[in-house]
């Protein structure tokens, strides 16, 4: 069975998605470690960190670095859809949608080890 338009089998597509998810987890573990240890970060996450710290987020929003990352990613995704849909594929959507939540998950998991005694 072939996936639509790509000429790839569903098995190959599944393998590629699993590898993408593994890569996202590894890359965002690095982002989380850099952010939590205050060693700096890549330019995109410095931008996200600046928005997270500088904007007056409403208390009900309970914003985190990952949620701001998700919001900015969704804005970029909408812009890509408006400008040229040929840039948007399954990988683009997965990267944009999962980056922020992965950062938040790692932050939650690693907090007891990187910042002991802090909530």
Coordinates of C-alpha atoms in Angstrom, one line a residue:
X1 CA 0.0 0.0 0.0
X2 CA 1.3 3.4 -0.9
X3 CA 1.0 6.7 1.0
X4 CA -0.8 9.4 -1.0
X5 CA 1.4 11.6 -3.3
X6 CA 4.7 10.6 -1.8
X7 CA 5.2 7.2 -3.5
X8 CA 6.4 5.8 -0.1
X9 CA 4.9 2.8 1.5
X10 CA 3.0 3.2 4.8
X11 CA 5.7 1.2 6.6
X12 CA 8.4 3.6 5.4
X13 CA 6.3 6.6 6.4
X14 CA 5.7 5.1 9.8
X15 CA 9.5 4.5 10.3
X16 CA 10.2 8.0 9.2
X17 CA 7.7 9.4 11.7
X18 CA 9.1 7.3 14.5
X19 CA 12.6 8.5 13.7
X20 CA 11.3 12.1 13.6
X21 CA 9.7 11.7 17.0
X22 CA 12.9 10.2 18.4
X23 CA 14.9 13.1 17.0
X24 CA 12.5 15.6 18.4
X25 CA 12.8 14.1 21.8
X26 CA 16.6 14.1 21.7
X27 CA 16.8 17.7 20.4
X28 CA 14.3 19.1 22.9
X29 CA 16.1 17.3 25.7
X30 CA 19.1 19.3 24.8
X31 CA 17.0 22.5 24.6
X32 CA 15.6 21.8 28.1
X33 CA 19.0 21.0 29.6
X34 CA 20.4 24.3 28.2
X35 CA 17.4 26.3 29.5
X36 CA 17.3 24.7 32.9
X37 CA 21.0 25.0 33.5
X38 CA 21.2 28.6 32.3
X39 CA 23.8 27.8 29.7
X40 CA 22.1 29.6 26.9
X41 CA 20.3 28.2 23.9
X42 CA 19.7 28.4 20.2
X43 CA 18.4 31.7 18.7
X44 CA 14.8 30.5 18.3
X45 CA 14.5 29.4 22.0
X46 CA 16.2 32.6 23.2
X47 CA 13.5 34.5 21.3
X48 CA 10.9 32.2 23.0
X49 CA 12.5 32.7 26.4
X50 CA 12.4 36.5 25.8
X51 CA 8.7 36.5 25.0
X52 CA 8.0 34.2 27.9
X53 CA 9.8 36.5 30.4
X54 CA 9.0 39.9 28.9
X55 CA 5.3 39.8 28.0
X56 CA 2.7 40.2 30.8
X57 CA 0.9 36.9 30.5
X58 CA -2.5 36.7 32.2
X59 CA -2.5 34.6 35.4
X60 CA -5.2 32.3 34.1
X61 CA -3.0 31.3 31.1
X62 CA -0.3 29.7 33.3
X63 CA 2.3 30.2 30.6
X64 CA 5.5 28.1 30.4
X65 CA 8.4 28.2 28.0
X66 CA 6.8 25.2 26.2
X67 CA 3.4 26.9 25.8
X68 CA 5.0 30.0 24.4
X69 CA 7.0 27.8 22.0
X70 CA 3.8 26.1 20.9
X71 CA 2.0 29.5 20.3
X72 CA 4.9 30.9 18.2
X73 CA 5.2 27.6 16.3
X74 CA 1.5 27.7 15.5
X75 CA 1.8 31.3 14.3
X76 CA 4.6 30.2 12.0
X77 CA 2.6 27.3 10.8
X78 CA -0.4 29.5 10.0
X79 CA 2.0 31.9 8.1
X80 CA 3.4 29.0 6.1
X81 CA -0.1 27.8 5.2
X82 CA -1.0 31.3 4.0
X83 CA 2.3 31.9 2.1
X84 CA 3.0 28.5 0.5
X85 CA 1.4 25.3 1.5
X86 CA 4.1 23.2 -0.2
X87 CA 6.4 23.8 2.8
X88 CA 3.9 22.1 5.2
X89 CA 4.0 18.3 5.5
X90 CA 3.5 15.8 8.3
X91 CA 7.0 16.5 9.7
X92 CA 6.4 20.3 9.8
X93 CA 3.1 19.8 11.7
X94 CA 4.6 17.3 14.2
X95 CA 7.7 19.5 14.8
X96 CA 5.5 22.6 15.4
X97 CA 2.9 20.9 17.5
X98 CA 5.2 18.7 19.7
X99 CA 8.2 20.9 20.4
X100 CA 6.7 23.0 23.2
X101 CA 5.0 20.1 25.0
X102 CA 8.2 18.0 24.9
X103 CA 10.1 20.9 26.5
X104 CA 7.5 21.2 29.2
X105 CA 7.5 17.5 29.9
X106 CA 11.3 17.3 30.2
X107 CA 11.2 20.4 32.4
X108 CA 8.7 18.7 34.7
X109 CA 10.7 15.4 34.8
X110 CA 14.1 17.0 35.3
X111 CA 13.1 19.7 37.8
X112 CA 13.8 17.6 40.9
X113 CA 17.3 16.8 39.6
X114 CA 18.4 20.1 38.2
X115 CA 16.7 22.4 40.9
X116 CA 16.4 20.2 44.0
X117 CA 14.2 21.8 46.7
X118 CA 12.4 24.0 44.3
X119 CA 8.8 23.3 43.1

